[in-house]
CSV table of C-alpha atoms in Angstrom, one decimal:
chain,number,residue,atom,x,y,z
A,1,UNK,CA,34.0,-190.3,55.7
A,2,UNK,CA,33.7,-187.3,53.4
A,3,UNK,CA,30.0,-187.9,52.9
A,4,UNK,CA,29.5,-187.9,56.7
A,5,UNK,CA,31.4,-184.6,57.0
A,6,UNK,CA,29.4,-183.0,54.2
A,7,UNK,CA,26.2,-184.1,55.9
A,8,UNK,CA,27.3,-182.6,59.2
A,9,UNK,CA,28.3,-179.4,57.4
A,10,UNK,CA,24.9,-179.1,55.7
A,11,UNK,CA,23.3,-179.7,59.1
A,12,UNK,CA,25.3,-176.8,60.5
A,13,UNK,CA,24.4,-174.6,57.6
A,14,UNK,CA,20.7,-175.4,57.9
A,15,UNK,CA,20.8,-174.7,61.7
A,16,UNK,CA,22.5,-171.3,60.9
A,17,UNK,CA,19.8,-170.5,58.4
A,18,UNK,CA,22.2,-170.3,55.4
A,19,UNK,CA,20.3,-172.8,53.3
A,20,UNK,CA,16.9,-171.6,54.3
A,21,UNK,CA,17.8,-168.1,53.2
A,22,UNK,CA,19.1,-169.5,49.9
A,23,UNK,CA,15.7,-171.0,49.1
A,24,UNK,CA,13.6,-167.9,49.9
A,25,UNK,CA,11.5,-167.0,46.9
A,26,UNK,CA,13.0,-163.5,46.5
A,27,UNK,CA,14.9,-163.8,43.2
A,28,UNK,CA,16.8,-166.5,41.4
A,29,UNK,CA,19.9,-164.4,41.8
A,30,UNK,CA,19.8,-164.7,45.6
A,31,UNK,CA,19.1,-168.4,45.1
A,32,UNK,CA,22.3,-168.7,43.0
A,33,UNK,CA,24.4,-166.7,45.4
A,34,UNK,CA,23.2,-168.8,48.2
A,35,UNK,CA,24.1,-172.1,46.5
A,36,UNK,CA,27.5,-170.7,45.5
A,37,UNK,CA,28.2,-169.7,49.1
A,38,UNK,CA,27.2,-173.1,50.3
A,39,UNK,CA,29.4,-174.7,47.6
A,40,UNK,CA,32.4,-172.6,48.6
A,41,UNK,CA,31.8,-173.4,52.3
A,42,UNK,CA,31.7,-177.1,51.6
A,43,UNK,CA,34.7,-177.0,49.4
A,44,UNK,CA,36.8,-175.0,51.9
A,45,UNK,CA,35.7,-177.4,54.7
A,46,UNK,CA,36.9,-180.5,52.8
A,47,UNK,CA,39.9,-179.1,50.9
A,48,UNK,CA,43.0,-177.2,52.0
A,49,UNK,CA,42.8,-173.5,51.4
A,50,UNK,CA,45.0,-170.5,52.1
A,51,UNK,CA,43.3,-169.4,55.2
A,52,UNK,CA,43.4,-169.5,59.0
A,53,UNK,CA,41.6,-172.9,59.2
A,54,UNK,CA,44.5,-174.5,57.4
A,55,UNK,CA,47.4,-172.1,58.2
A,56,UNK,CA,47.8,-171.1,61.8
A,57,UNK,CA,51.1,-170.8,63.7
A,58,UNK,CA,51.4,-172.7,66.9
A,59,UNK,CA,54.4,-171.2,68.8
A,60,UNK,CA,53.8,-173.4,71.8
A,61,UNK,CA,53.8,-176.5,69.6
A,62,UNK,CA,57.0,-175.6,67.9
A,63,UNK,CA,58.8,-175.0,71.2
A,64,UNK,CA,57.5,-178.3,72.6
A,65,UNK,CA,58.7,-180.2,69.4
A,66,UNK,CA,62.1,-178.6,69.6
A,67,UNK,CA,62.5,-179.4,73.3
A,68,UNK,CA,61.2,-183.0,73.1
A,69,UNK,CA,62.5,-184.1,69.7
A,70,UNK,CA,65.7,-182.2,68.7
A,71,UNK,CA,68.8,-183.2,70.7
A,72,UNK,CA,72.2,-181.5,71.0
A,73,UNK,CA,71.2,-178.4,69.1
A,74,UNK,CA,70.8,-175.6,71.6
A,75,UNK,CA,71.9,-172.9,69.1
A,76,UNK,CA,69.6,-174.1,66.3
A,77,UNK,CA,66.6,-174.6,68.6
A,78,UNK,CA,66.9,-171.0,70.0
A,79,UNK,CA,67.3,-169.4,66.5
A,80,UNK,CA,64.5,-171.4,64.9
A,81,UNK,CA,62.0,-170.7,67.7
A,82,UNK,CA,62.8,-167.0,67.9
A,83,UNK,CA,63.0,-166.3,64.2
A,84,UNK,CA,59.9,-168.2,63.2
A,85,UNK,CA,57.9,-166.9,66.1
A,86,UNK,CA,58.9,-163.3,65.4
A,87,UNK,CA,58.2,-163.6,61.7
A,88,UNK,CA,54.8,-165.3,62.0
A,89,UNK,CA,53.8,-162.8,64.7
A,90,UNK,CA,54.5,-159.9,62.3
A,91,UNK,CA,51.5,-159.0,60.2
A,92,UNK,CA,53.6,-156.8,57.9
A,93,UNK,CA,57.1,-158.3,57.5
A,94,UNK,CA,59.6,-156.3,55.4
A,95,UNK,CA,61.0,-159.3,53.6
A,96,UNK,CA,60.5,-163.1,53.5
A,97,UNK,CA,62.1,-165.2,56.3
A,98,UNK,CA,65.3,-166.8,54.9
A,99,UNK,CA,67.0,-169.5,56.9
A,100,UNK,CA,70.1,-171.4,55.9
A,101,UNK,CA,70.7,-174.6,57.9
A,102,UNK,CA,74.1,-176.1,58.0
A,103,UNK,CA,75.7,-179.3,59.4
A,104,UNK,CA,76.6,-182.9,58.8
A,105,UNK,CA,73.9,-185.4,57.8
A,106,UNK,CA,71.6,-186.7,60.6
A,107,UNK,CA,71.9,-183.7,62.8
A,108,UNK,CA,68.3,-182.6,62.4
A,109,UNK,CA,68.1,-180.1,59.5
A,110,UNK,CA,65.3,-181.8,57.6
A,111,UNK,CA,63.6,-182.7,60.9
A,112,UNK,CA,63.5,-179.0,61.9
A,113,UNK,CA,62.0,-178.1,58.5
A,114,UNK,CA,59.3,-180.6,59.2
A,115,UNK,CA,58.7,-179.2,62.7
A,116,UNK,CA,58.2,-175.7,61.3
A,117,UNK,CA,55.8,-176.9,58.7
A,118,UNK,CA,53.8,-179.0,61.2
A,119,UNK,CA,53.3,-176.0,63.4
A,120,UNK,CA,52.2,-173.6,60.7
A,121,UNK,CA,50.2,-175.8,58.2
A,122,UNK,CA,47.5,-178.1,59.3
A,123,UNK,CA,48.7,-180.6,56.7
A,124,UNK,CA,52.4,-180.2,57.7
A,125,UNK,CA,54.8,-181.2,55.0
A,126,UNK,CA,51.9,-182.6,53.0
A,127,UNK,CA,50.4,-179.2,52.6
A,128,UNK,CA,50.0,-177.9,49.1
A,129,UNK,CA,51.6,-174.7,50.3
A,130,UNK,CA,54.9,-176.4,51.4
A,131,UNK,CA,57.3,-177.0,48.5
A,132,UNK,CA,60.4,-179.2,48.7
A,133,UNK,CA,63.1,-179.0,46.1
A,134,UNK,CA,66.1,-181.3,45.9
A,135,UNK,CA,69.1,-180.7,43.7
A,136,UNK,CA,69.5,-184.2,42.2
A,137,UNK,CA,65.7,-184.6,41.5
A,138,UNK,CA,64.7,-181.2,40.3
A,139,UNK,CA,67.9,-179.7,38.9
A,140,UNK,CA,70.1,-182.6,37.8
A,141,UNK,CA,71.8,-181.3,34.6
A,142,UNK,CA,74.2,-178.4,34.5
A,143,UNK,CA,73.4,-177.9,30.8
A,144,UNK,CA,69.8,-177.1,31.7
A,145,UNK,CA,70.6,-174.4,34.3
A,146,UNK,CA,69.0,-171.6,32.4
A,147,UNK,CA,65.8,-173.6,32.0
A,148,UNK,CA,65.9,-174.4,35.7
A,149,UNK,CA,66.2,-170.8,36.6
A,150,UNK,CA,63.1,-169.8,34.6
A,151,UNK,CA,61.1,-172.8,35.9
A,152,UNK,CA,62.1,-172.0,39.5
A,153,UNK,CA,61.0,-168.4,39.2
A,154,UNK,CA,57.7,-169.4,37.7
A,155,UNK,CA,57.1,-172.1,40.4
A,156,UNK,CA,57.7,-169.6,43.2
A,157,UNK,CA,55.8,-166.8,41.6
A,158,UNK,CA,52.8,-169.1,40.9
A,159,UNK,CA,52.7,-170.6,44.3
A,160,UNK,CA,53.1,-167.3,46.2
A,161,UNK,CA,50.4,-165.9,44.0
A,162,UNK,CA,48.2,-168.8,45.1
A,163,UNK,CA,49.1,-168.4,48.8
A,164,UNK,CA,51.3,-165.6,50.2
A,165,UNK,CA,52.2,-167.8,53.2
A,166,UNK,CA,54.0,-170.4,51.2
A,167,UNK,CA,57.1,-172.3,52.4
A,168,UNK,CA,59.9,-173.4,50.2
A,169,UNK,CA,62.6,-175.9,51.3
A,170,UNK,CA,65.7,-176.4,49.2
A,171,UNK,CA,67.5,-179.6,50.2
A,172,UNK,CA,71.0,-180.7,49.1
A,173,UNK,CA,72.2,-177.1,48.6
A,174,UNK,CA,75.7,-178.4,48.6
A,175,UNK,CA,74.8,-180.2,45.3
A,176,UNK,CA,73.0,-177.3,43.8
A,177,UNK,CA,74.6,-175.8,40.6
A,178,UNK,CA,76.3,-172.5,41.4
A,179,UNK,CA,74.3,-169.5,40.2
A,180,UNK,CA,70.9,-171.3,40.2
A,181,UNK,CA,69.7,-170.0,43.5
A,182,UNK,CA,70.5,-166.5,42.5
A,183,UNK,CA,67.6,-166.6,40.2
A,184,UNK,CA,65.2,-166.2,43.2
A,185,UNK,CA,67.1,-163.3,44.7
A,186,UNK,CA,64.4,-160.7,43.7
A,187,UNK,CA,61.8,-162.7,45.7
A,188,UNK,CA,64.0,-162.5,48.9
A,189,UNK,CA,64.5,-158.7,48.7
A,190,UNK,CA,62.7,-156.0,50.6
A,191,UNK,CA,60.3,-155.2,47.7
A,192,UNK,CA,56.7,-154.5,48.6
A,193,UNK,CA,55.6,-156.4,45.5
A,194,UNK,CA,57.0,-157.6,42.2
A,195,UNK,CA,54.5,-157.6,39.2
A,196,UNK,CA,51.7,-157.3,41.7
A,197,UNK,CA,52.9,-160.2,43.9
A,198,UNK,CA,54.2,-159.7,47.5
A,199,UNK,CA,56.6,-162.3,48.7
A,200,UNK,CA,57.1,-160.9,52.2
A,201,UNK,CA,55.1,-163.5,54.0
A,202,UNK,CA,56.8,-166.5,52.4
A,203,UNK,CA,59.5,-168.7,54.1
A,204,UNK,CA,62.6,-170.0,52.4
A,205,UNK,CA,64.8,-172.6,54.0
A,206,UNK,CA,68.1,-173.9,52.6
A,207,UNK,CA,69.5,-177.2,53.8
A,208,UNK,CA,73.2,-178.0,53.3
A,209,UNK,CA,76.1,-180.1,54.5
A,210,UNK,CA,78.4,-177.3,53.5
A,211,UNK,CA,80.0,-175.6,56.5
A,212,UNK,CA,79.8,-178.9,58.4
A,213,UNK,CA,83.6,-179.2,58.7
A,214,UNK,CA,84.0,-175.8,60.3
A,215,UNK,CA,81.1,-176.4,62.7
A,216,UNK,CA,82.6,-179.8,63.7
A,217,UNK,CA,86.1,-178.3,64.1
A,218,UNK,CA,84.8,-175.6,66.4
A,219,UNK,CA,82.9,-178.1,68.5
A,220,UNK,CA,86.0,-180.3,68.7
A,221,UNK,CA,88.1,-177.4,69.8
A,222,UNK,CA,85.6,-176.7,72.6
A,223,UNK,CA,85.8,-180.3,73.6
A,224,UNK,CA,89.6,-180.4,73.6
A,225,UNK,CA,89.6,-177.2,75.7
A,226,UNK,CA,87.4,-178.8,78.3
A,227,UNK,CA,84.5,-176.5,77.6
A,228,UNK,CA,80.9,-177.5,77.5
A,229,UNK,CA,79.3,-177.6,74.1
A,230,UNK,CA,76.4,-175.5,75.5
A,231,UNK,CA,78.8,-172.7,75.8
A,232,UNK,CA,79.0,-172.4,72.0
A,233,UNK,CA,77.1,-169.4,70.7
A,234,UNK,CA,76.0,-168.4,67.2
A,235,UNK,CA,78.7,-165.7,67.0
A,236,UNK,CA,81.3,-168.5,67.4
A,237,UNK,CA,80.1,-170.1,64.1
A,238,UNK,CA,77.9,-167.9,61.9
A,239,UNK,CA,80.7,-165.9,60.3
A,240,UNK,CA,82.8,-169.0,59.6
A,241,UNK,CA,79.8,-170.8,58.0
A,242,UNK,CA,78.8,-167.8,55.7
A,243,UNK,CA,82.5,-167.5,54.5
A,244,UNK,CA,82.8,-171.2,54.0
A,245,UNK,CA,79.7,-171.6,51.9
A,246,UNK,CA,80.4,-168.3,50.0
A,247,UNK,CA,83.9,-169.4,49.0
A,248,UNK,CA,83.1,-173.1,48.4
A,249,UNK,CA,82.3,-173.9,44.7
A,250,UNK,CA,80.4,-177.0,45.8
A,251,UNK,CA,78.1,-175.2,48.3
A,252,UNK,CA,75.3,-174.0,45.9
A,253,UNK,CA,75.7,-170.6,47.6
A,254,UNK,CA,79.1,-170.0,46.1
A,255,UNK,CA,79.6,-166.3,45.4
A,256,UNK,CA,75.8,-165.9,45.7
A,257,UNK,CA,74.3,-162.4,45.8
A,258,UNK,CA,72.0,-163.8,48.6
A,259,UNK,CA,75.0,-163.5,50.9
A,260,UNK,CA,76.5,-160.4,49.4
A,261,UNK,CA,73.2,-158.6,49.9
A,262,UNK,CA,72.6,-160.0,53.4
A,263,UNK,CA,69.3,-161.6,52.4
A,264,UNK,CA,69.9,-164.7,54.5
A,265,UNK,CA,68.5,-163.9,57.9
A,266,UNK,CA,70.3,-166.6,59.8
A,267,UNK,CA,73.0,-169.2,59.1
A,268,UNK,CA,71.9,-171.8,61.5
A,269,UNK,CA,74.6,-174.3,62.7
A,270,UNK,CA,73.7,-177.9,63.5
A,271,UNK,CA,76.4,-179.4,65.8
A,272,UNK,CA,77.7,-182.9,65.5
A,273,UNK,CA,75.9,-185.3,67.8
A,274,UNK,CA,77.6,-187.1,70.7
A,275,UNK,CA,76.8,-190.6,72.1
A,276,UNK,CA,74.3,-189.2,74.6
A,277,UNK,CA,72.4,-187.4,71.9
A,278,UNK,CA,72.2,-190.6,69.8
A,279,UNK,CA,70.8,-192.5,72.8
A,280,UNK,CA,68.2,-189.7,73.2
A,281,UNK,CA,67.3,-190.1,69.6
A,282,UNK,CA,66.8,-193.8,70.1
A,283,UNK,CA,64.5,-193.2,73.1
A,284,UNK,CA,62.4,-190.7,71.2
A,285,UNK,CA,62.2,-193.1,68.2
A,286,UNK,CA,61.0,-195.9,70.4
A,287,UNK,CA,58.2,-193.6,71.8
A,288,UNK,CA,57.3,-192.6,68.3
A,289,UNK,CA,56.9,-196.2,67.3
A,290,UNK,CA,54.8,-196.9,70.4
A,291,UNK,CA,57.5,-199.2,71.8
A,292,UNK,CA,58.6,-199.5,75.4
A,293,UNK,CA,61.3,-196.8,75.7
A,294,UNK,CA,64.1,-199.0,77.1
A,295,UNK,CA,67.4,-197.1,78.0
A,296,UNK,CA,69.3,-200.3,77.7
A,297,UNK,CA,68.3,-200.7,74.1
A,298,UNK,CA,69.0,-197.0,73.5
A,299,UNK,CA,72.5,-197.5,74.8
A,300,UNK,CA,73.0,-200.6,72.7
A,301,UNK,CA,71.9,-198.8,69.6
A,302,UNK,CA,74.1,-195.8,70.3
A,303,UNK,CA,77.1,-198.1,71.0
A,304,UNK,CA,76.8,-199.6,67.5
A,305,UNK,CA,77.1,-196.2,65.7
A,306,UNK,CA,80.4,-195.1,64.2
A,307,UNK,CA,82.1,-192.1,65.8
A,308,UNK,CA,84.9,-189.8,64.9
A,309,UNK,CA,87.7,-188.8,65.3
A,310,UNK,CA,88.9,-192.4,65.4
A,311,UNK,CA,90.9,-192.1,68.6
A,312,UNK,CA,88.5,-189.9,70.7
A,313,UNK,CA,85.2,-191.2,69.1
A,314,UNK,CA,83.3,-188.1,70.2
A,315,UNK,CA,80.8,-187.4,67.4
A,316,UNK,CA,78.5,-189.7,65.5
A,317,UNK,CA,79.4,-190.0,61.8
A,318,UNK,CA,75.8,-190.1,60.6
A,319,UNK,CA,74.1,-188.3,63.5
A,320,UNK,CA,70.8,-190.0,64.2
A,321,UNK,CA,70.0,-190.8,60.6
A,322,UNK,CA,70.1,-194.7,60.9
A,323,UNK,CA,68.5,-194.9,64.3
A,324,UNK,CA,65.0,-195.9,63.0
A,325,UNK,CA,66.4,-198.8,60.9
A,326,UNK,CA,68.6,-200.1,63.7
A,327,UNK,CA,65.6,-200.2,66.1
A,328,UNK,CA,63.7,-202.1,63.5
A,329,UNK,CA,66.5,-204.7,63.6
A,330,UNK,CA,66.4,-204.9,67.4
A,331,UNK,CA,62.6,-205.4,67.5
A,332,UNK,CA,62.2,-207.9,64.7
């Protein structure tokens, strides 16, 4: 496949006169420059590079993904779309985009990170410019925290030096050792550059279950008051989330200067999912698997999920996290 693509590229270059010019008997220097240019063109055609061919924001695509694939998250959808679109449309941002996503498991935090990557990078989450860190895998031992801090700083500096439009995702922030994330504070500031490197075009996303209890309690209070969950606004939740994670020793953002210095642009709440949202997840998963989207099967899958509180059974315990495996069971 690659050989065919190289042949086609060479054909295009010949048609454009690039290779012909390279072989004109002017000087060997021109000959060398011509070959070097062709080599770079071929390499950039076949390999991901930090340029518009591989990095290009698709605002329409992000909006379509959020509307078609993310359910029950009207607040998160609105914030993500507006913040990412505004940031990517700014040729000279004053600081990196920093988003902190909070909510119970299965509500869509990782899914949204993937959507953002898919609509910025041609290779999506597989892009060499998208970097995922997890607490248990990359930073497991408290005794090594000083080493982790130095490594994390070097990883971020090296990758942003390689590509200014890099994206960093920190999963399991609630399991992150307190103080570790403060080591990257300088890169999230308003500095034009640090040691010759600008971090202003990078994106940092933190994913955490911390704050999930306060989000769920607010959603439950709305339900008990007979109010529609779509009436919930960011102002009803953001302050409570930031205070919760700042004062929670298990949040990874405990007493962090990132919050003190207002470096997190948005604390994004992900609401607990109701029965109808789980059924929607099942329908979407069937379509993704090229299966017949059967509402009866979606209802059956949703009915087998555990819900809480025990008496009212309003919210899914695991969100939509086990939907894919349950559908595999139904279709095998």
